[in-house]
């Protein structure tokens, strides 16, 4: 008789184990998952419209946009490219124009436009206005010319040549000699590509005879 009671108790305990497990499962509730917006009251990225025009003909330009100036000055006064990664890298069409939307960090208020292609002015700091940046190289150059800013040549010891010494002519703010003809002479796009290949890419396939022929 005692054996039967013990056996019944054991069976009862075994039957209660699954029931206890079900009760525990019912009592457990997964923690509430909060969205990112609950923790942050702002977005980490935003769209920016980019409108660029280098005003070239049959000359495609590769450009980069940076959050910081991609160039820095070393101890010898040389400008060198930093290891800063661009927020965007793209290329213009065959006429040097680009228009499109890109995604950038939302905290940025300005971007630096950079290109190592010959004929481009770099870097250019462009403010972000109403979610857009715009740059027209011809307009930029005309605005600089209208300011009539000129600088004289100076030595390494910061000695400035007096105006009466005509060692070098005046230069505009963009580094263009003021004594050149105001009429712009167009350079063939293939020559620009060849020059860039020689100076940018060591061992480039472009031959020096190309430049000798065009001089």
PDB file of C-alpha atoms in Angstrom:
ATOM      1  CA  UNK A   1       0.000   0.000   0.000  1.00  0.00           C
ATOM      2  CA  UNK A   2       2.805   2.356   0.904  1.00  0.00           C
ATOM      3  CA  UNK A   3       4.527   1.534  -2.339  1.00  0.00           C
ATOM      4  CA  UNK A   4       1.416   2.493  -4.313  1.00  0.00           C
ATOM      5  CA  UNK A   5       1.208   5.871  -2.515  1.00  0.00           C
ATOM      6  CA  UNK A   6       4.860   6.641  -3.205  1.00  0.00           C
ATOM      7  CA  UNK A   7       4.387   5.705  -6.836  1.00  0.00           C
ATOM      8  CA  UNK A   8       1.335   7.961  -7.090  1.00  0.00           C
ATOM      9  CA  UNK A   9       3.252  10.898  -5.581  1.00  0.00           C
ATOM     10  CA  UNK A  10       6.106  10.429  -8.043  1.00  0.00           C
ATOM     11  CA  UNK A  11       3.702  10.365 -10.985  1.00  0.00           C
ATOM     12  CA  UNK A  12       2.034  13.491  -9.664  1.00  0.00           C
ATOM     13  CA  UNK A  13       5.329  15.352  -9.454  1.00  0.00           C
ATOM     14  CA  UNK A  14       6.220  14.298 -12.992  1.00  0.00           C
ATOM     15  CA  UNK A  15       2.881  15.608 -14.270  1.00  0.00           C
ATOM     16  CA  UNK A  16       3.328  18.947 -12.482  1.00  0.00           C
ATOM     17  CA  UNK A  17       6.742  19.676 -14.072  1.00  0.00           C
ATOM     18  CA  UNK A  18       5.383  20.543 -17.602  1.00  0.00           C
ATOM     19  CA  UNK A  19       2.591  22.589 -16.012  1.00  0.00           C
ATOM     20  CA  UNK A  20       5.120  24.581 -13.983  1.00  0.00           C
ATOM     21  CA  UNK A  21       7.157  25.190 -17.115  1.00  0.00           C
ATOM     22  CA  UNK A  22       4.108  26.532 -18.950  1.00  0.00           C
ATOM     23  CA  UNK A  23       3.303  28.860 -16.058  1.00  0.00           C
ATOM     24  CA  UNK A  24       6.868  30.227 -16.106  1.00  0.00           C
ATOM     25  CA  UNK A  25       6.609  30.846 -19.834  1.00  0.00           C
ATOM     26  CA  UNK A  26       3.349  32.691 -19.360  1.00  0.00           C
ATOM     27  CA  UNK A  27       4.807  34.841 -16.602  1.00  0.00           C
ATOM     28  CA  UNK A  28       7.863  35.806 -18.697  1.00  0.00           C
ATOM     29  CA  UNK A  29       7.379  38.858 -20.876  1.00  0.00           C
ATOM     30  CA  UNK A  30       9.958  40.081 -23.360  1.00  0.00           C
ATOM     31  CA  UNK A  31      11.276  43.586 -22.643  1.00  0.00           C
ATOM     32  CA  UNK A  32       9.757  46.339 -24.732  1.00  0.00           C
ATOM     33  CA  UNK A  33      11.898  47.177 -27.744  1.00  0.00           C
ATOM     34  CA  UNK A  34      12.293  50.909 -28.208  1.00  0.00           C
ATOM     35  CA  UNK A  35      12.901  52.524 -31.555  1.00  0.00           C
ATOM     36  CA  UNK A  36      15.965  54.620 -32.303  1.00  0.00           C
ATOM     37  CA  UNK A  37      13.818  57.752 -32.294  1.00  0.00           C
ATOM     38  CA  UNK A  38      12.977  57.125 -28.605  1.00  0.00           C
ATOM     39  CA  UNK A  39      16.639  57.537 -27.654  1.00  0.00           C
ATOM     40  CA  UNK A  40      17.669  60.096 -30.264  1.00  0.00           C
ATOM     41  CA  UNK A  41      15.709  63.160 -31.211  1.00  0.00           C
ATOM     42  CA  UNK A  42      17.567  63.580 -34.503  1.00  0.00           C
ATOM     43  CA  UNK A  43      18.564  61.635 -37.596  1.00  0.00           C
ATOM     44  CA  UNK A  44      22.191  60.733 -38.212  1.00  0.00           C
ATOM     45  CA  UNK A  45      22.094  61.332 -41.963  1.00  0.00           C
ATOM     46  CA  UNK A  46      20.315  63.586 -44.410  1.00  0.00           C
ATOM     47  CA  UNK A  47      20.005  64.095 -48.140  1.00  0.00           C
ATOM     48  CA  UNK A  48      21.965  66.833 -49.865  1.00  0.00           C
ATOM     49  CA  UNK A  49      21.539  67.979 -53.444  1.00  0.00           C
ATOM     50  CA  UNK A  50      24.843  68.548 -55.246  1.00  0.00           C
ATOM     51  CA  UNK A  51      24.938  70.848 -58.278  1.00  0.00           C
ATOM     52  CA  UNK A  52      28.404  71.186 -59.862  1.00  0.00           C
ATOM     53  CA  UNK A  53      29.604  72.700 -63.114  1.00  0.00           C
ATOM     54  CA  UNK A  54      33.237  72.856 -64.207  1.00  0.00           C
ATOM     55  CA  UNK A  55      32.189  74.185 -67.634  1.00  0.00           C
ATOM     56  CA  UNK A  56      34.395  71.867 -69.683  1.00  0.00           C
ATOM     57  CA  UNK A  57      33.775  70.394 -73.114  1.00  0.00           C
ATOM     58  CA  UNK A  58      34.322  66.667 -73.598  1.00  0.00           C
ATOM     59  CA  UNK A  59      36.215  66.445 -70.302  1.00  0.00           C
ATOM     60  CA  UNK A  60      34.878  64.215 -67.540  1.00  0.00           C
ATOM     61  CA  UNK A  61      36.058  65.030 -64.011  1.00  0.00           C
ATOM     62  CA  UNK A  62      36.262  62.746 -60.975  1.00  0.00           C
ATOM     63  CA  UNK A  63      35.556  64.714 -57.784  1.00  0.00           C
ATOM     64  CA  UNK A  64      35.305  64.091 -54.044  1.00  0.00           C
ATOM     65  CA  UNK A  65      33.371  65.765 -51.235  1.00  0.00           C
ATOM     66  CA  UNK A  66      34.885  65.945 -47.751  1.00  0.00           C
ATOM     67  CA  UNK A  67      33.669  66.934 -44.307  1.00  0.00           C
ATOM     68  CA  UNK A  68      37.102  68.511 -43.650  1.00  0.00           C
ATOM     69  CA  UNK A  69      39.776  70.092 -45.809  1.00  0.00           C
ATOM     70  CA  UNK A  70      41.554  67.132 -47.476  1.00  0.00           C
ATOM     71  CA  UNK A  71      44.801  69.115 -47.830  1.00  0.00           C
ATOM     72  CA  UNK A  72      47.212  70.110 -45.086  1.00  0.00           C
ATOM     73  CA  UNK A  73      50.491  72.024 -45.029  1.00  0.00           C
ATOM     74  CA  UNK A  74      53.665  70.236 -43.950  1.00  0.00           C
ATOM     75  CA  UNK A  75      56.652  71.800 -42.172  1.00  0.00           C
ATOM     76  CA  UNK A  76      58.140  72.865 -45.514  1.00  0.00           C
ATOM     77  CA  UNK A  77      55.005  74.672 -46.616  1.00  0.00           C
ATOM     78  CA  UNK A  78      53.962  71.978 -49.097  1.00  0.00           C
ATOM     79  CA  UNK A  79      50.326  71.002 -49.435  1.00  0.00           C
ATOM     80  CA  UNK A  80      49.792  67.276 -48.994  1.00  0.00           C
ATOM     81  CA  UNK A  81      46.704  65.077 -49.216  1.00  0.00           C
ATOM     82  CA  UNK A  82      45.501  63.831 -45.836  1.00  0.00           C
ATOM     83  CA  UNK A  83      44.063  60.392 -45.096  1.00  0.00           C
ATOM     84  CA  UNK A  84      40.607  61.883 -44.614  1.00  0.00           C
ATOM     85  CA  UNK A  85      37.970  59.725 -46.308  1.00  0.00           C
ATOM     86  CA  UNK A  86      35.447  61.511 -48.551  1.00  0.00           C
ATOM     87  CA  UNK A  87      31.760  61.441 -47.716  1.00  0.00           C
ATOM     88  CA  UNK A  88      31.100  61.066 -51.436  1.00  0.00           C
ATOM     89  CA  UNK A  89      33.070  60.308 -54.589  1.00  0.00           C
ATOM     90  CA  UNK A  90      31.642  60.691 -58.080  1.00  0.00           C
ATOM     91  CA  UNK A  91      32.227  61.904 -61.609  1.00  0.00           C
ATOM     92  CA  UNK A  92      30.714  64.549 -63.836  1.00  0.00           C
ATOM     93  CA  UNK A  93      29.298  64.047 -67.286  1.00  0.00           C
ATOM     94  CA  UNK A  94      31.352  64.730 -70.410  1.00  0.00           C
ATOM     95  CA  UNK A  95      30.744  68.462 -70.031  1.00  0.00           C
ATOM     96  CA  UNK A  96      32.012  68.651 -66.454  1.00  0.00           C
ATOM     97  CA  UNK A  97      28.562  68.872 -64.845  1.00  0.00           C
ATOM     98  CA  UNK A  98      26.939  66.884 -62.041  1.00  0.00           C
ATOM     99  CA  UNK A  99      23.566  67.092 -60.335  1.00  0.00           C
ATOM    100  CA  UNK A 100      22.231  64.551 -57.883  1.00  0.00           C
ATOM    101  CA  UNK A 101      21.240  63.764 -54.306  1.00  0.00           C
ATOM    102  CA  UNK A 102      23.701  62.210 -51.862  1.00  0.00           C
ATOM    103  CA  UNK A 103      23.501  61.078 -48.232  1.00  0.00           C
ATOM    104  CA  UNK A 104      25.722  62.932 -45.740  1.00  0.00           C
ATOM    105  CA  UNK A 105      26.000  63.179 -41.930  1.00  0.00           C
ATOM    106  CA  UNK A 106      23.231  65.482 -40.752  1.00  0.00           C
ATOM    107  CA  UNK A 107      25.515  67.594 -38.532  1.00  0.00           C
ATOM    108  CA  UNK A 108      27.533  68.939 -41.481  1.00  0.00           C
ATOM    109  CA  UNK A 109      27.041  72.577 -42.450  1.00  0.00           C
ATOM    110  CA  UNK A 110      29.650  72.694 -45.236  1.00  0.00           C
ATOM    111  CA  UNK A 111      31.528  70.422 -47.620  1.00  0.00           C
ATOM    112  CA  UNK A 112      34.941  70.612 -49.288  1.00  0.00           C
ATOM    113  CA  UNK A 113      34.991  69.961 -53.026  1.00  0.00           C
ATOM    114  CA  UNK A 114      38.234  68.384 -54.262  1.00  0.00           C
ATOM    115  CA  UNK A 115      39.542  67.052 -57.570  1.00  0.00           C
ATOM    116  CA  UNK A 116      43.067  66.340 -58.790  1.00  0.00           C
ATOM    117  CA  UNK A 117      42.059  66.681 -62.439  1.00  0.00           C
ATOM    118  CA  UNK A 118      43.945  69.382 -64.333  1.00  0.00           C
ATOM    119  CA  UNK A 119      41.913  72.539 -64.864  1.00  0.00           C
ATOM    120  CA  UNK A 120      39.917  72.239 -61.636  1.00  0.00           C
ATOM    121  CA  UNK A 121      40.229  74.546 -58.627  1.00  0.00           C
ATOM    122  CA  UNK A 122      40.625  72.637 -55.349  1.00  0.00           C
ATOM    123  CA  UNK A 123      39.768  72.487 -52.580  1.00  0.00           C
ATOM    124  CA  UNK A 124      36.660  74.664 -52.413  1.00  0.00           C
ATOM    125  CA  UNK A 125      34.671  75.087 -49.194  1.00  0.00           C
ATOM    126  CA  UNK A 126      30.966  75.177 -50.026  1.00  0.00           C
ATOM    127  CA  UNK A 127      28.259  75.922 -47.427  1.00  0.00           C
ATOM    128  CA  UNK A 128      25.183  73.710 -47.304  1.00  0.00           C
ATOM    129  CA  UNK A 129      22.155  75.941 -47.805  1.00  0.00           C
ATOM    130  CA  UNK A 130      18.658  74.474 -47.545  1.00  0.00           C
ATOM    131  CA  UNK A 131      20.010  70.978 -48.114  1.00  0.00           C
ATOM    132  CA  UNK A 132      21.971  71.912 -51.237  1.00  0.00           C
ATOM    133  CA  UNK A 133      25.494  72.845 -52.358  1.00  0.00           C
ATOM    134  CA  UNK A 134      26.261  74.574 -55.656  1.00  0.00           C
ATOM    135  CA  UNK A 135      29.505  75.351 -57.451  1.00  0.00           C
ATOM    136  CA  UNK A 136      30.123  76.849 -60.889  1.00  0.00           C
ATOM    137  CA  UNK A 137      33.823  77.160 -61.655  1.00  0.00           C
ATOM    138  CA  UNK A 138      33.477  79.909 -64.267  1.00  0.00           C
ATOM    139  CA  UNK A 139      31.362  82.021 -61.907  1.00  0.00           C
ATOM    140  CA  UNK A 140      33.837  81.371 -59.095  1.00  0.00           C
ATOM    141  CA  UNK A 141      36.756  82.610 -61.202  1.00  0.00           C
ATOM    142  CA  UNK A 142      34.854  85.677 -62.355  1.00  0.00           C
ATOM    143  CA  UNK A 143      34.053  86.592 -58.749  1.00  0.00           C
ATOM    144  CA  UNK A 144      37.720  86.321 -57.804  1.00  0.00           C
ATOM    145  CA  UNK A 145      38.761  88.487 -60.730  1.00  0.00           C
ATOM    146  CA  UNK A 146      36.261  91.167 -59.773  1.00  0.00           C
ATOM    147  CA  UNK A 147      37.849  91.543 -56.335  1.00  0.00           C
ATOM    148  CA  UNK A 148      41.135  92.633 -57.983  1.00  0.00           C
ATOM    149  CA  UNK A 149      43.131  90.834 -55.319  1.00  0.00           C
ATOM    150  CA  UNK A 150      46.805  90.651 -56.271  1.00  0.00           C
ATOM    151  CA  UNK A 151      49.851  89.335 -54.474  1.00  0.00           C
ATOM    152  CA  UNK A 152      53.567  89.823 -55.013  1.00  0.00           C
ATOM    153  CA  UNK A 153      56.266  87.176 -54.920  1.00  0.00           C
ATOM    154  CA  UNK A 154      58.129  86.745 -51.635  1.00  0.00           C
ATOM    155  CA  UNK A 155      61.287  84.868 -50.680  1.00  0.00           C
ATOM    156  CA  UNK A 156      61.579  82.001 -48.185  1.00  0.00           C
ATOM    157  CA  UNK A 157      62.605  84.539 -45.531  1.00  0.00           C
ATOM    158  CA  UNK A 158      59.322  86.389 -46.161  1.00  0.00           C
ATOM    159  CA  UNK A 159      61.032  89.279 -47.955  1.00  0.00           C
ATOM    160  CA  UNK A 160      58.525  90.921 -50.274  1.00  0.00           C
ATOM    161  CA  UNK A 161      59.819  92.356 -53.522  1.00  0.00           C
ATOM    162  CA  UNK A 162      59.002  96.063 -53.926  1.00  0.00           C
ATOM    163  CA  UNK A 163      56.612  96.946 -56.726  1.00  0.00           C
ATOM    164  CA  UNK A 164      59.369  98.762 -58.657  1.00  0.00           C
ATOM    165  CA  UNK A 165      61.238  95.480 -59.111  1.00  0.00           C
ATOM    166  CA  UNK A 166      59.647  93.742 -62.069  1.00  0.00           C
ATOM    167  CA  UNK A 167      61.080  90.322 -61.275  1.00  0.00           C
ATOM    168  CA  UNK A 168      57.679  88.672 -61.489  1.00  0.00           C
ATOM    169  CA  UNK A 169      54.358  90.027 -62.577  1.00  0.00           C
ATOM    170  CA  UNK A 170      51.275  90.205 -60.418  1.00  0.00           C
ATOM    171  CA  UNK A 171      49.163  87.144 -59.762  1.00  0.00           C
ATOM    172  CA  UNK A 172      45.470  86.845 -59.083  1.00  0.00           C
ATOM    173  CA  UNK A 173      44.099  85.116 -56.014  1.00  0.00           C
ATOM    174  CA  UNK A 174      43.680  81.882 -57.976  1.00  0.00           C
ATOM    175  CA  UNK A 175      47.333  81.924 -59.078  1.00  0.00           C
ATOM    176  CA  UNK A 176      46.832  83.229 -62.607  1.00  0.00           C
ATOM    177  CA  UNK A 177      49.318  85.826 -63.970  1.00  0.00           C
ATOM    178  CA  UNK A 178      47.543  89.131 -64.568  1.00  0.00           C
ATOM    179  CA  UNK A 179      49.578  89.878 -67.696  1.00  0.00           C
ATOM    180  CA  UNK A 180      48.122  86.996 -69.703  1.00  0.00           C
ATOM    181  CA  UNK A 181      45.654  87.512 -72.509  1.00  0.00           C
ATOM    182  CA  UNK A 182      42.066  87.764 -71.263  1.00  0.00           C
ATOM    183  CA  UNK A 183      40.995  85.452 -74.086  1.00  0.00           C
ATOM    184  CA  UNK A 184      40.947  81.839 -72.918  1.00  0.00           C
ATOM    185  CA  UNK A 185      42.521  79.262 -75.208  1.00  0.00           C
ATOM    186  CA  UNK A 186      40.807  75.898 -75.037  1.00  0.00           C
ATOM    187  CA  UNK A 187      43.035  72.865 -74.540  1.00  0.00           C
ATOM    188  CA  UNK A 188      42.056  69.565 -76.102  1.00  0.00           C
ATOM    189  CA  UNK A 189      40.558  67.201 -73.560  1.00  0.00           C
ATOM    190  CA  UNK A 190      42.867  64.330 -74.529  1.00  0.00           C
ATOM    191  CA  UNK A 191      45.917  66.474 -73.760  1.00  0.00           C
ATOM    192  CA  UNK A 192      44.553  67.167 -70.273  1.00  0.00           C
ATOM    193  CA  UNK A 193      44.085  63.444 -69.670  1.00  0.00           C
ATOM    194  CA  UNK A 194      47.624  62.724 -70.911  1.00  0.00           C
ATOM    195  CA  UNK A 195      49.183  65.394 -68.686  1.00  0.00           C
ATOM    196  CA  UNK A 196      47.358  64.021 -65.666  1.00  0.00           C
ATOM    197  CA  UNK A 197      48.485  60.478 -66.431  1.00  0.00           C
ATOM    198  CA  UNK A 198      52.141  61.512 -66.596  1.00  0.00           C
ATOM    199  CA  UNK A 199      52.164  63.504 -63.366  1.00  0.00           C
ATOM    200  CA  UNK A 200      49.609  61.589 -61.277  1.00  0.00           C
ATOM    201  CA  UNK A 201      50.334  57.993 -62.278  1.00  0.00           C
ATOM    202  CA  UNK A 202      53.988  56.868 -62.084  1.00  0.00           C
ATOM    203  CA  UNK A 203      54.932  55.021 -65.243  1.00  0.00           C
ATOM    204  CA  UNK A 204      51.856  56.229 -67.115  1.00  0.00           C
ATOM    205  CA  UNK A 205      51.511  55.205 -70.736  1.00  0.00           C
ATOM    206  CA  UNK A 206      51.300  58.775 -72.037  1.00  0.00           C
ATOM    207  CA  UNK A 207      54.482  59.745 -73.888  1.00  0.00           C
ATOM    208  CA  UNK A 208      56.391  62.981 -73.576  1.00  0.00           C
ATOM    209  CA  UNK A 209      56.346  63.377 -77.335  1.00  0.00           C
ATOM    210  CA  UNK A 210      52.688  64.336 -76.990  1.00  0.00           C
ATOM    211  CA  UNK A 211      53.676  67.483 -75.093  1.00  0.00           C
ATOM    212  CA  UNK A 212      56.602  68.257 -77.387  1.00  0.00           C
ATOM    213  CA  UNK A 213      54.300  67.982 -80.359  1.00  0.00           C
ATOM    214  CA  UNK A 214      51.765  70.359 -78.808  1.00  0.00           C
ATOM    215  CA  UNK A 215      54.262  72.958 -77.572  1.00  0.00           C
TER     216      UNK A 215
END
